CSV table of C-alpha atoms and ligand atoms in Angstrom, one decimal:
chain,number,residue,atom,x,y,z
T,18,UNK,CA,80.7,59.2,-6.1
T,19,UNK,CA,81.8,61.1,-9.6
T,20,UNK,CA,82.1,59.6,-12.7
T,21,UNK,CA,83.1,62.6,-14.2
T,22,UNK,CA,86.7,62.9,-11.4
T,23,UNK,CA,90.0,62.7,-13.0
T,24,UNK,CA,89.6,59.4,-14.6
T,25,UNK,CA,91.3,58.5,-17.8
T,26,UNK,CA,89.9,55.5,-18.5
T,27,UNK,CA,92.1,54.7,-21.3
T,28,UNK,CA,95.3,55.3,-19.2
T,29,UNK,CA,97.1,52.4,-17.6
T,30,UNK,CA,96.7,52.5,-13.6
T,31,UNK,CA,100.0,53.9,-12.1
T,32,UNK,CA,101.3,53.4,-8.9
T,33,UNK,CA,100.4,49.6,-8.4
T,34,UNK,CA,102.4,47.9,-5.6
T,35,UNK,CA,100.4,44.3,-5.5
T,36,UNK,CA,98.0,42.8,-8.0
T,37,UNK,CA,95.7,39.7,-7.3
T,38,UNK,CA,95.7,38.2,-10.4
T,39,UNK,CA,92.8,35.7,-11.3
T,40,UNK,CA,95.0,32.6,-12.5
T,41,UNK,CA,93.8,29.9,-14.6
T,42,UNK,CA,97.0,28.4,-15.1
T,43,UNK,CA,96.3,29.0,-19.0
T,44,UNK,CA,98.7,30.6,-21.5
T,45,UNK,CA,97.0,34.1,-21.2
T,46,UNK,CA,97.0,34.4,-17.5
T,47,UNK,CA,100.4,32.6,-16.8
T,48,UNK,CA,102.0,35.1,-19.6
T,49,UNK,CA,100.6,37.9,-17.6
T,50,UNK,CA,102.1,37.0,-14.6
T,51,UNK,CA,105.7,37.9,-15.9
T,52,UNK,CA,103.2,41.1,-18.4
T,53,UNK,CA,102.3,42.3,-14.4
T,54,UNK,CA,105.4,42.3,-13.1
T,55,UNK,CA,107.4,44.2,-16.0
T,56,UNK,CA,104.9,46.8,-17.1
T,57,UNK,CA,103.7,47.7,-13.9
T,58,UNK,CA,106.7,47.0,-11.6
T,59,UNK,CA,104.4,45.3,-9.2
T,60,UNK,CA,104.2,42.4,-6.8
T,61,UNK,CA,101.6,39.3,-8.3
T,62,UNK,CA,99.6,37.3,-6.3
T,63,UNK,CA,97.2,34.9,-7.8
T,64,UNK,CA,94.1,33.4,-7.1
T,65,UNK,CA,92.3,30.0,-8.5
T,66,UNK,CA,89.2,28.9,-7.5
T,67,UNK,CA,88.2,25.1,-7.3
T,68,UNK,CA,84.6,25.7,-8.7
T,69,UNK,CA,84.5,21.8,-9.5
T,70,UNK,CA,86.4,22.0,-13.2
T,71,UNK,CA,87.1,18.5,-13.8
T,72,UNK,CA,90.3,17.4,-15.1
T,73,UNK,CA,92.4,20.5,-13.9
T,74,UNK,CA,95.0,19.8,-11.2
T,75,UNK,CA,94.9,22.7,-9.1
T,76,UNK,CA,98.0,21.4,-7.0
T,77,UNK,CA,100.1,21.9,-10.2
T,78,UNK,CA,98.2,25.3,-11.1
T,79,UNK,CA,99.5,26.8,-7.9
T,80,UNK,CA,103.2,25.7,-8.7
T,81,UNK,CA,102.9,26.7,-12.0
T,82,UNK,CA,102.0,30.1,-11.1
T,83,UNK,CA,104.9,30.4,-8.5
T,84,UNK,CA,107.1,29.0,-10.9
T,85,UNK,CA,106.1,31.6,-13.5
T,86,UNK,CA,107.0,34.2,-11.0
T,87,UNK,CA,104.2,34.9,-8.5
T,88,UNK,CA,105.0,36.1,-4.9
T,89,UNK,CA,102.3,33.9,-3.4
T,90,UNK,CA,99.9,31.5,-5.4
T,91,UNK,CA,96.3,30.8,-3.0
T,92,UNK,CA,94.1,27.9,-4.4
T,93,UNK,CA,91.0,28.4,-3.1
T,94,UNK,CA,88.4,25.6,-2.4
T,95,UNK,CA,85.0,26.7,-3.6
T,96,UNK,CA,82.9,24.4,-4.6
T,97,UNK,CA,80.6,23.8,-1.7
T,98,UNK,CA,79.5,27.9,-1.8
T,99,UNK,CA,79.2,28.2,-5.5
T,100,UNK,CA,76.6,25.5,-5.2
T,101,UNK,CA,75.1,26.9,-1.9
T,102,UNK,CA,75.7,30.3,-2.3
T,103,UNK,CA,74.8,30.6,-6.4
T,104,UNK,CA,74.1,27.6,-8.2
T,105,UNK,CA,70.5,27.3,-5.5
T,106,UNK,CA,69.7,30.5,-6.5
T,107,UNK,CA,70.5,29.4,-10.5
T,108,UNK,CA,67.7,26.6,-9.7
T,109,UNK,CA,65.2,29.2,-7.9
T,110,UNK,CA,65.2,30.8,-10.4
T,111,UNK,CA,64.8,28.6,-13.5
T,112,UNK,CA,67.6,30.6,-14.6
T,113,UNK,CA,68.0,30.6,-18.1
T,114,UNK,CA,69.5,33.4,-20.2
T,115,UNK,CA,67.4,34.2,-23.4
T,116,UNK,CA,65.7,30.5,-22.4
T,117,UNK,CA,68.8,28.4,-22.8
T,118,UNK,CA,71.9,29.2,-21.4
T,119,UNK,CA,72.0,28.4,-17.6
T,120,UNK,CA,74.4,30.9,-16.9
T,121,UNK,CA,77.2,28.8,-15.8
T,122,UNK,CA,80.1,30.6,-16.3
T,123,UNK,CA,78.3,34.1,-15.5
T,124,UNK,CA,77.7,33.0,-11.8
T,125,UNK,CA,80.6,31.6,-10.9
T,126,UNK,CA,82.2,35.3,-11.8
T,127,UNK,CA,80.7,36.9,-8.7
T,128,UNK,CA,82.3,34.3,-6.5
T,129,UNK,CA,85.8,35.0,-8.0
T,130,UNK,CA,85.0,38.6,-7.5
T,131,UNK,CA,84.2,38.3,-3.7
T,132,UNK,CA,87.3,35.7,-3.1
T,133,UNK,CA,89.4,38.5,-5.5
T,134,UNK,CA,88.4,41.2,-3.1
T,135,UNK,CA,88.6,39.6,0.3
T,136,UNK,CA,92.4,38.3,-1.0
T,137,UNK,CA,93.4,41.6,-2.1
T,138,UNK,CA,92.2,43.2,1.1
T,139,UNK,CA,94.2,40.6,3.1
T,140,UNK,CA,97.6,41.4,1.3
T,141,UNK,CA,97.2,44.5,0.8
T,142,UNK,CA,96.5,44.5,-2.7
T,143,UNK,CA,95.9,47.9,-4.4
T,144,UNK,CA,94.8,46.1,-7.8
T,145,UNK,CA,93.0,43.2,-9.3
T,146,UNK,CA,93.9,41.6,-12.7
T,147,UNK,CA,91.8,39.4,-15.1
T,148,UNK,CA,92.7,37.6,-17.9
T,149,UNK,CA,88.8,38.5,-20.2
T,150,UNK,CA,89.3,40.4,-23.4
T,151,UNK,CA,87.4,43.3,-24.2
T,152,UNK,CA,84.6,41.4,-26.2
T,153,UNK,CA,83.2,40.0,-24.3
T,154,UNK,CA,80.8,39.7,-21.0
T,155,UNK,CA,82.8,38.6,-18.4
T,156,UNK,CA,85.0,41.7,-18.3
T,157,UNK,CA,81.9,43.2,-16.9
T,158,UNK,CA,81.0,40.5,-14.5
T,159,UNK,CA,84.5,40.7,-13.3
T,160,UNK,CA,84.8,44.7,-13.7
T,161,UNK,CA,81.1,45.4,-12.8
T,162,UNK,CA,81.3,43.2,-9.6
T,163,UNK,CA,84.8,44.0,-8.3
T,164,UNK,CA,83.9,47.6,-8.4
T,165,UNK,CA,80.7,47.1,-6.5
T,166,UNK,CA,82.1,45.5,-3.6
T,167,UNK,CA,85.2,47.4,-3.6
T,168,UNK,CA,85.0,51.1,-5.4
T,169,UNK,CA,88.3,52.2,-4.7
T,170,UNK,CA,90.5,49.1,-6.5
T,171,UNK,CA,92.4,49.7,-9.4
T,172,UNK,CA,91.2,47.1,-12.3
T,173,UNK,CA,94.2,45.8,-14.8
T,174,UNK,CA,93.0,43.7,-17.6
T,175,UNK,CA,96.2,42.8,-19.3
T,176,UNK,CA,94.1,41.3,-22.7
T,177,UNK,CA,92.5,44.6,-23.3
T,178,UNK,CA,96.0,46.5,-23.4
T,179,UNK,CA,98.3,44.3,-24.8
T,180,UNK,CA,97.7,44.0,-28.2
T,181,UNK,CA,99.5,40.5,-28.4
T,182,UNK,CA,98.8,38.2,-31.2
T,183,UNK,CA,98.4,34.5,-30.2
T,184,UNK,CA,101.9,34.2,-31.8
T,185,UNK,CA,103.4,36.7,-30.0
T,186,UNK,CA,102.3,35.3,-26.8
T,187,UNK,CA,103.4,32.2,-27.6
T,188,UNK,CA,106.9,33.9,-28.6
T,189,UNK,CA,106.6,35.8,-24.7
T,190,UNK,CA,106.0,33.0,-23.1
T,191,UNK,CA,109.1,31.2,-24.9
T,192,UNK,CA,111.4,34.0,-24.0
T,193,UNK,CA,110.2,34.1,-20.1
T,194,UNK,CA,110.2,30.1,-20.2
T,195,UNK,CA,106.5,30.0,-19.4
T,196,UNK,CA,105.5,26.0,-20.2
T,197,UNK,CA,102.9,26.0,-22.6
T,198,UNK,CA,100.3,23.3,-22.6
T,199,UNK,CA,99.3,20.9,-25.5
T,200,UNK,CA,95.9,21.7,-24.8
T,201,UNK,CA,96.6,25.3,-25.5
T,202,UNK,CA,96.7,24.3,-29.2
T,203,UNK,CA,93.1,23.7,-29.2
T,204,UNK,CA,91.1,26.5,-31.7
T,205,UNK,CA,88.4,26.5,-28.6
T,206,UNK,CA,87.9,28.7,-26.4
T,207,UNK,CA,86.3,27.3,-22.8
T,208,UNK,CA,85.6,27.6,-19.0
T,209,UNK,CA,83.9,24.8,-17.3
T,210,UNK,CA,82.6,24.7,-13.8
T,211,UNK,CA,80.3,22.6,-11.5
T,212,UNK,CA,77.7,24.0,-13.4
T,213,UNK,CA,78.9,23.6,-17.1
T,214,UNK,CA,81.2,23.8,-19.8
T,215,UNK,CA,81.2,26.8,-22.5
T,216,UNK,CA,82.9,26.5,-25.6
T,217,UNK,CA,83.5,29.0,-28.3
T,218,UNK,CA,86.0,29.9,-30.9
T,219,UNK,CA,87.4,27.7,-33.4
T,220,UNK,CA,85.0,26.0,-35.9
T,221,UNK,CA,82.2,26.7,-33.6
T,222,UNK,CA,82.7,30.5,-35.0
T,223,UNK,CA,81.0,29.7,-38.4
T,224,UNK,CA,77.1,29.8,-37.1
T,225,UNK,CA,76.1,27.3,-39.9
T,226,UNK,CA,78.7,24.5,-38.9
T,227,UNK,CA,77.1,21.3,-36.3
T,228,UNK,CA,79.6,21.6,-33.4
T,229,UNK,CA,82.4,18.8,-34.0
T,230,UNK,CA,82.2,16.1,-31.3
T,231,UNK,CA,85.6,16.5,-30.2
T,232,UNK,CA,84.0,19.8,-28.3
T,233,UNK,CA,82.1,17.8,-25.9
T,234,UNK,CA,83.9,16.4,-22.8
T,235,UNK,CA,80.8,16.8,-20.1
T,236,UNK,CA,78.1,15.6,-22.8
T,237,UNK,CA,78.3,12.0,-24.5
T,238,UNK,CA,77.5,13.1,-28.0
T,239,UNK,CA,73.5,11.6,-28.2
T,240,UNK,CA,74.4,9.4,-31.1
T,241,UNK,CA,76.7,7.6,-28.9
T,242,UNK,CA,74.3,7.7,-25.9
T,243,UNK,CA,73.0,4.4,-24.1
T,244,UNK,CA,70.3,2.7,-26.6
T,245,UNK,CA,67.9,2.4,-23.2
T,246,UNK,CA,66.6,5.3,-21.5
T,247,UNK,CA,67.3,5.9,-17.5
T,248,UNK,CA,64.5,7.0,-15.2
T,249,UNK,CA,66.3,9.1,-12.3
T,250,UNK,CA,64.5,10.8,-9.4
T,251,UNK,CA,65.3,14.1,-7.5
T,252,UNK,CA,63.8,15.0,-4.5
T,253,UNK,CA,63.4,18.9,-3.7
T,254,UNK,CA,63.2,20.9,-0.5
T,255,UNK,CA,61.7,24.5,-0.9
T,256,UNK,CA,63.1,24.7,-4.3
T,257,UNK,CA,66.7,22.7,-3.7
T,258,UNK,CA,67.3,19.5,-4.8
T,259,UNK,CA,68.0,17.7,-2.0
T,260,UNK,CA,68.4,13.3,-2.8
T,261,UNK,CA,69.1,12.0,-6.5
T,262,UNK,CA,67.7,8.7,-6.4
T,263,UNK,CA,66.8,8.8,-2.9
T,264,UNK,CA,70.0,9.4,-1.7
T,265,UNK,CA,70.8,12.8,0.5
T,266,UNK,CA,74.0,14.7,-1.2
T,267,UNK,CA,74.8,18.3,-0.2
T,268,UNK,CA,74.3,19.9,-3.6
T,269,UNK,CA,78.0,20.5,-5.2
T,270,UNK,CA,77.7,16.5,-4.4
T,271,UNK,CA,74.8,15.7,-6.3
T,272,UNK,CA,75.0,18.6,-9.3
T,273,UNK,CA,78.4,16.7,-10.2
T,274,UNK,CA,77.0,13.1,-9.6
T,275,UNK,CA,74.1,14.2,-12.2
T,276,UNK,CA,76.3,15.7,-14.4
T,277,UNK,CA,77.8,12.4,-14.8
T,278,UNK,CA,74.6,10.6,-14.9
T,279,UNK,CA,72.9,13.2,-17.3
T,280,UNK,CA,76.3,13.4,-19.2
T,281,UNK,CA,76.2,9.6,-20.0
T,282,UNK,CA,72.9,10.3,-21.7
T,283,UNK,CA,73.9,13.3,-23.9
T,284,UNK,CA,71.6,15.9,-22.1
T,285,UNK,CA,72.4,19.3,-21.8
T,286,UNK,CA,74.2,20.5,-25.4
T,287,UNK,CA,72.8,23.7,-26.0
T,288,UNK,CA,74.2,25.1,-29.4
T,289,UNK,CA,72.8,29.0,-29.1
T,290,UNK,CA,73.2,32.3,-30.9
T,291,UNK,CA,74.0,34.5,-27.9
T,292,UNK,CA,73.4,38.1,-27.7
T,293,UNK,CA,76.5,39.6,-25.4
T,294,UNK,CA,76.1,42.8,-23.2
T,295,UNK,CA,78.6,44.6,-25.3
T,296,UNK,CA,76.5,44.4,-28.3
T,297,UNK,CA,77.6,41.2,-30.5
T,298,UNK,CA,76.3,38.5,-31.2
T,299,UNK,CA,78.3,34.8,-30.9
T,300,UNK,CA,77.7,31.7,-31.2
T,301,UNK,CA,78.1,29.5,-28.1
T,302,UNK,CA,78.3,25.7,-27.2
T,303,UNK,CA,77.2,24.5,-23.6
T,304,UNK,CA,77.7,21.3,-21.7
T,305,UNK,CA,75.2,21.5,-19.0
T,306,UNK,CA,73.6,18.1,-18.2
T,307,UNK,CA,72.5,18.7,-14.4
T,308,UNK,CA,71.7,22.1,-14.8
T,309,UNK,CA,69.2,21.6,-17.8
T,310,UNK,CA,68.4,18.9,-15.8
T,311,UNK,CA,67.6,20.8,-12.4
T,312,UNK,CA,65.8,22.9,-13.9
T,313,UNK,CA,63.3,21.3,-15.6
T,314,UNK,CA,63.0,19.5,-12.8
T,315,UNK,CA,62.6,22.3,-10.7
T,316,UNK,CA,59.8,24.0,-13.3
T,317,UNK,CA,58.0,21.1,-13.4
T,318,UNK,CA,57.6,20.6,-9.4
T,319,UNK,CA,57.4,24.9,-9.0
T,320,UNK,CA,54.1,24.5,-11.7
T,321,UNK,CA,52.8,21.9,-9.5
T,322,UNK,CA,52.8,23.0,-6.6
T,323,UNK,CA,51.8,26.8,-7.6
T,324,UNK,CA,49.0,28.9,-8.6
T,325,UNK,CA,48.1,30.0,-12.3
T,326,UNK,CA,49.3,34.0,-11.1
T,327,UNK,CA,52.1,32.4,-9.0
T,328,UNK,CA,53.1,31.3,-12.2
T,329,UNK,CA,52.7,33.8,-14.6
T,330,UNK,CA,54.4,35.9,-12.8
T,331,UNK,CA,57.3,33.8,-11.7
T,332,UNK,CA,57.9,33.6,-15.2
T,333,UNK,CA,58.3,37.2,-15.3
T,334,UNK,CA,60.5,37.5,-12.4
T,335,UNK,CA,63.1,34.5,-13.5
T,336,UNK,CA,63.9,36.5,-16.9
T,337,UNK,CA,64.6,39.6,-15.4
T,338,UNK,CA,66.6,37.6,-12.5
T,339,UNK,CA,68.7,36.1,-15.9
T,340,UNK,CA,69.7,39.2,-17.3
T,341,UNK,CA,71.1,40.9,-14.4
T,342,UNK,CA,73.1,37.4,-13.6
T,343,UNK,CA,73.5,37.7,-17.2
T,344,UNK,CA,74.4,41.3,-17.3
T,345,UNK,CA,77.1,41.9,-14.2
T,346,UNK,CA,75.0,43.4,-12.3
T,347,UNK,CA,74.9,40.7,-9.7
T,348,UNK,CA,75.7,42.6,-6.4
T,349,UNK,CA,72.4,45.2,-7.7
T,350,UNK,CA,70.3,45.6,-5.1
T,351,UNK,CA,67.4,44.9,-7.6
T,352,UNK,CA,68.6,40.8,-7.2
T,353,UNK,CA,67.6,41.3,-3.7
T,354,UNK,CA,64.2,42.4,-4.0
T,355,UNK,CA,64.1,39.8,-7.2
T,356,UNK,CA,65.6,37.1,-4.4
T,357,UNK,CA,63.2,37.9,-2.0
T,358,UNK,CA,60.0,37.2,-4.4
T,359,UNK,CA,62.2,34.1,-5.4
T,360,UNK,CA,62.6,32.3,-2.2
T,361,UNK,CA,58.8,33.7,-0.9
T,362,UNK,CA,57.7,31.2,-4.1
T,363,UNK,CA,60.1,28.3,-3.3
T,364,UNK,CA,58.8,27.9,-0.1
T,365,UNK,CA,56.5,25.6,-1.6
T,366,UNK,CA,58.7,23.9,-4.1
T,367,UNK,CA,59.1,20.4,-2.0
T,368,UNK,CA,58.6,17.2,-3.8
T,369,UNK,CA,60.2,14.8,-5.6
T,370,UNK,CA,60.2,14.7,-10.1
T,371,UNK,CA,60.8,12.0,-11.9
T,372,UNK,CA,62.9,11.9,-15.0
T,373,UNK,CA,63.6,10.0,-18.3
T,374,UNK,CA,67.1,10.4,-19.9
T,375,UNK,CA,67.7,9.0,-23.2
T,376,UNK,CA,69.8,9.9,-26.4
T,377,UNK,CA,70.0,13.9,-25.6
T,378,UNK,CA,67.1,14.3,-24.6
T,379,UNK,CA,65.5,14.6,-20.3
T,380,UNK,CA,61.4,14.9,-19.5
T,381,UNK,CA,59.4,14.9,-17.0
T,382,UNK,CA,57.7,11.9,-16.4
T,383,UNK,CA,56.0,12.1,-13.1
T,384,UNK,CA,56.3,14.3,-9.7
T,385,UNK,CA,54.7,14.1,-6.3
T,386,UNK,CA,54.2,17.1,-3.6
T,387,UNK,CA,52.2,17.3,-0.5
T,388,UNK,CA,52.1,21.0,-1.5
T,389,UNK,CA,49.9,20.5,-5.1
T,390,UNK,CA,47.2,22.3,-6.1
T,391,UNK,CA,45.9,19.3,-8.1
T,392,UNK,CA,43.1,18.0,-6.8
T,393,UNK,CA,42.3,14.4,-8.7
T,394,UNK,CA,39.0,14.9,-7.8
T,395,UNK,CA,38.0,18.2,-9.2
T,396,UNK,CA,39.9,17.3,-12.8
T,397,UNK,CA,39.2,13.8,-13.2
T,398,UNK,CA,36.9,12.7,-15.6
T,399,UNK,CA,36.0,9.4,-13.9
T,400,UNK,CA,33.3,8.8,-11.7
T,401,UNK,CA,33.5,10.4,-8.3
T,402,UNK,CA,34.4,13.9,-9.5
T,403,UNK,CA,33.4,16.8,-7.7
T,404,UNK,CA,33.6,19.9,-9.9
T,405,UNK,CA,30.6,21.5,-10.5
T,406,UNK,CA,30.3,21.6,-14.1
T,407,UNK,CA,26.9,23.0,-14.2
T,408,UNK,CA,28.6,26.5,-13.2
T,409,UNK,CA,30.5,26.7,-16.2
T,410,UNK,CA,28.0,28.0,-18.4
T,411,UNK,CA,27.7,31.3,-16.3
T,412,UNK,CA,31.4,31.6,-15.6
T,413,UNK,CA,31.3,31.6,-19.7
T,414,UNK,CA,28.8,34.0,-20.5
T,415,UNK,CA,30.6,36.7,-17.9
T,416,UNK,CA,34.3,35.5,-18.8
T,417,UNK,CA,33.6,36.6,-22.8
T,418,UNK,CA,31.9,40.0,-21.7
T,419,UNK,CA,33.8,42.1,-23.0
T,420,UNK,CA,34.8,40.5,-26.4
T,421,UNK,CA,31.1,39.5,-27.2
T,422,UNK,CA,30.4,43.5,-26.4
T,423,UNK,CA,32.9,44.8,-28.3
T,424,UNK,CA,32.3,42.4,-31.1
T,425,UNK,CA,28.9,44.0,-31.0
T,426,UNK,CA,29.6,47.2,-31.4
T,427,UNK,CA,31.7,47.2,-34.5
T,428,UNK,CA,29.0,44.9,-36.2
T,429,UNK,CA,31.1,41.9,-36.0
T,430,UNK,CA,34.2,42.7,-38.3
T,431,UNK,CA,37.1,42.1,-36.3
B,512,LIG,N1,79.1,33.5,-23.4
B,512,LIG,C1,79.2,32.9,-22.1
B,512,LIG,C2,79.0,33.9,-21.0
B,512,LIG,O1,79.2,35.1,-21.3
B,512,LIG,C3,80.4,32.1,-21.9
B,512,LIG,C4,81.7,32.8,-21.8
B,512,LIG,C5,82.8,31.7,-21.7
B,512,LIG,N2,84.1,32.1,-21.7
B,512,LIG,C6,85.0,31.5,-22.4
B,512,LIG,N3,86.2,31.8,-22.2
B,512,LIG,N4,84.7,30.6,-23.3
B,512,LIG,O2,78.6,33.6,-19.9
């Protein structure tokens, strides 16, 4: 491989015959349907993934895109394999970007980039197009991942090149008779999944203002939340939850059930300043009530049911495991090794947590394992204990060594 070949990477790709275009159904992407076809003279095929987004009709998202112009429009079913396939490993992993963003949208971009390169290869395509502008991180999800599973593709993103204000979009789309949404009035910028809702743009661009309510569509804003807490249960099998409330669902089943359930309650708004991979830092608003859910729920049962190192160093390997989800390096063999570790730990991670919900806010409030290293009898203080605390004045004296040595030496200033 040479990075240093005839690439230009400013130059526009030339020569492109087909392009599978990752299609919201959104102003951007539909305008670049018609962008596709007159700058680059080339066939456009798009591609939408059902990744549980609620409120979107995908049956009218494929029309739309045939009507703006597409040769063939595939709606892809996905739902079930984001949550098997990344979401499990999301949960594994306590994953949690800089300790609060579960990386919702920055999973779900290596799924579109493996259905984006199985459909290209299947009609022959000899480019990929996204609609991500060149601030931000999914460009390199998208760009990063394509590339990794498929080095020879050519990579169009439309955003980066065009130079179109909102108004001249708007003005393009008029003149090609593209439909344009109300909802593409709104000053917010947002993707939504199975797995949560980001929002930017808009007011939410000042840092110092709250976000306004109208932003939240999975979260009941806490204020309005139910004046009684609910106590929910979710039962785990080596590290996936497996029942909510006792009742087996296969996982895209019980992540959107939660997020309902969660939802009602006001959990998951995370309201974080974000450092990108391309340098700047924004400010983002999430809506992820069963994922901040999960994974509590899945930290709490993991601590259980594991050792003091086992711990430690979990912690360790589930922030590295974040940035390169994080990051775009996904398909890095690195996540293997990190996967590996990951599942070796999760082996024991079966149990079931309880959980209270109320105005915003989830805890723990109880869990159960056959797999805990608690032992009632060693730490209770009651009668019938069976910890030897006559041993603890030795393990003292040899535990503080060092420092009591040390402290010695330079005459007891520290
Ligand atoms: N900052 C988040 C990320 O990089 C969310 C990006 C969401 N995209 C959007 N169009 N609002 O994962």
């Amino acid at each position: 491989m040479d990075t240093k070949d005839s690439i230009d990477y400013l130059a526009k790709p030339s020569n492109v015959k087909t392009v599978v275009l990752l299609y919201s159904g959104g102003l951007d992407t539909s305008v670049m349907v018609k962008y596709i076809q007159e700058e680059y003279d080339a066939d456009v095929v798009t591609l939408t993934l059902d990744l549980g987004q609620p409120e979107v009709d995908l049956k009218a998202t494929k029309q739309k895109a045939l009507d703006v112009g597409a040769k063939e429009a595939h709606v892809i079913n996905a739902k079930k394999e984001f949550a098997e396939e990344f979401i499990a490993k999301g949960i594994k992993a306590n994953g949690l970007y800089q300790g609060e963003y579960p990386l919702s949208t920055a999973i779900a971009r290596y799924l579109v980039c493996e259905k984006a390169v199985e459909l290209a290869e299947e009609v022959d395509a000899d480019a990929i197009a996204h609609g991500a502008t060149g601030k931000g991180n999914d460009q390199v999800r998208f760009e990063a991942g394509i590339l990794s599973l498929e080095p020879d593709i050519k990579l169009l993103a439309p955003v980066r090149e065009w130079s179109m204000t909102r108004d001249a979009e708007l003005e393009y789309a008029k003149k090609h008779e593209i439909p344009v949404e109300a909802s593409e009035n709104s000053p917010y910028s947002t993707d939504e999944n199975l797995w949560g809702k980001s929002s930017e743009c808009g007011p939410l661009e000042d840092p110092g203002n709250e976000p306004p309510e109208e932003v939240f569509q999975f979260a009941t804003p806490p204020r309005k939340a139910p004046g009684e807490p609910e106590y929910i249960e979710i039962s785990f099998e080596e590290g996936v939850p497996t029942a909510l409330n006792g009742e087996e669902l296969p996982l895209h089943e019980l992540v959107k059930e939660l997020n309902h359930l969660a939802g009602k309650h006001g959990v998951g708004i995370i309201d974080m300043m974000e450092d990108r991979v391309v340098g700047l830092k924004s400010r983002e608003v999430y809506e992820c009530p069963a994922a901040v859910t999960l994974i509590k729920a899945h930290q709490a049962l993991e601590k259980f049911v594991s050792s003091k190192h086992e711990n430690q160093f979990k912690e360790k390997v589930d922030q590295e495991w974040a940035e390169y989800a994080y990051n775009g390096l996904w398909f890095d063999p690195v996540m293997d090794h990190l996967e590996e570790f990951i599942d070796s730990m999760n082996q024991n991670v079966t149990g079931t947590v309880e959980l209270k919900l109320y105005k915003g806010s989830v805890q723990v409030t109880g869990r159960e394992s056959e797999k805990a290293l608690y032992d009632h009898d060693l730490a209770s203080y009651e009668k019938g204990e069976t910890f030897n605390q006559e041993a603890s004045p030795g393990f003292i004296q040899l535990h503080s060594l060092q420092t009591k040595l040390s402290n010695e030496i330079s005459g007891g200033d520290t």
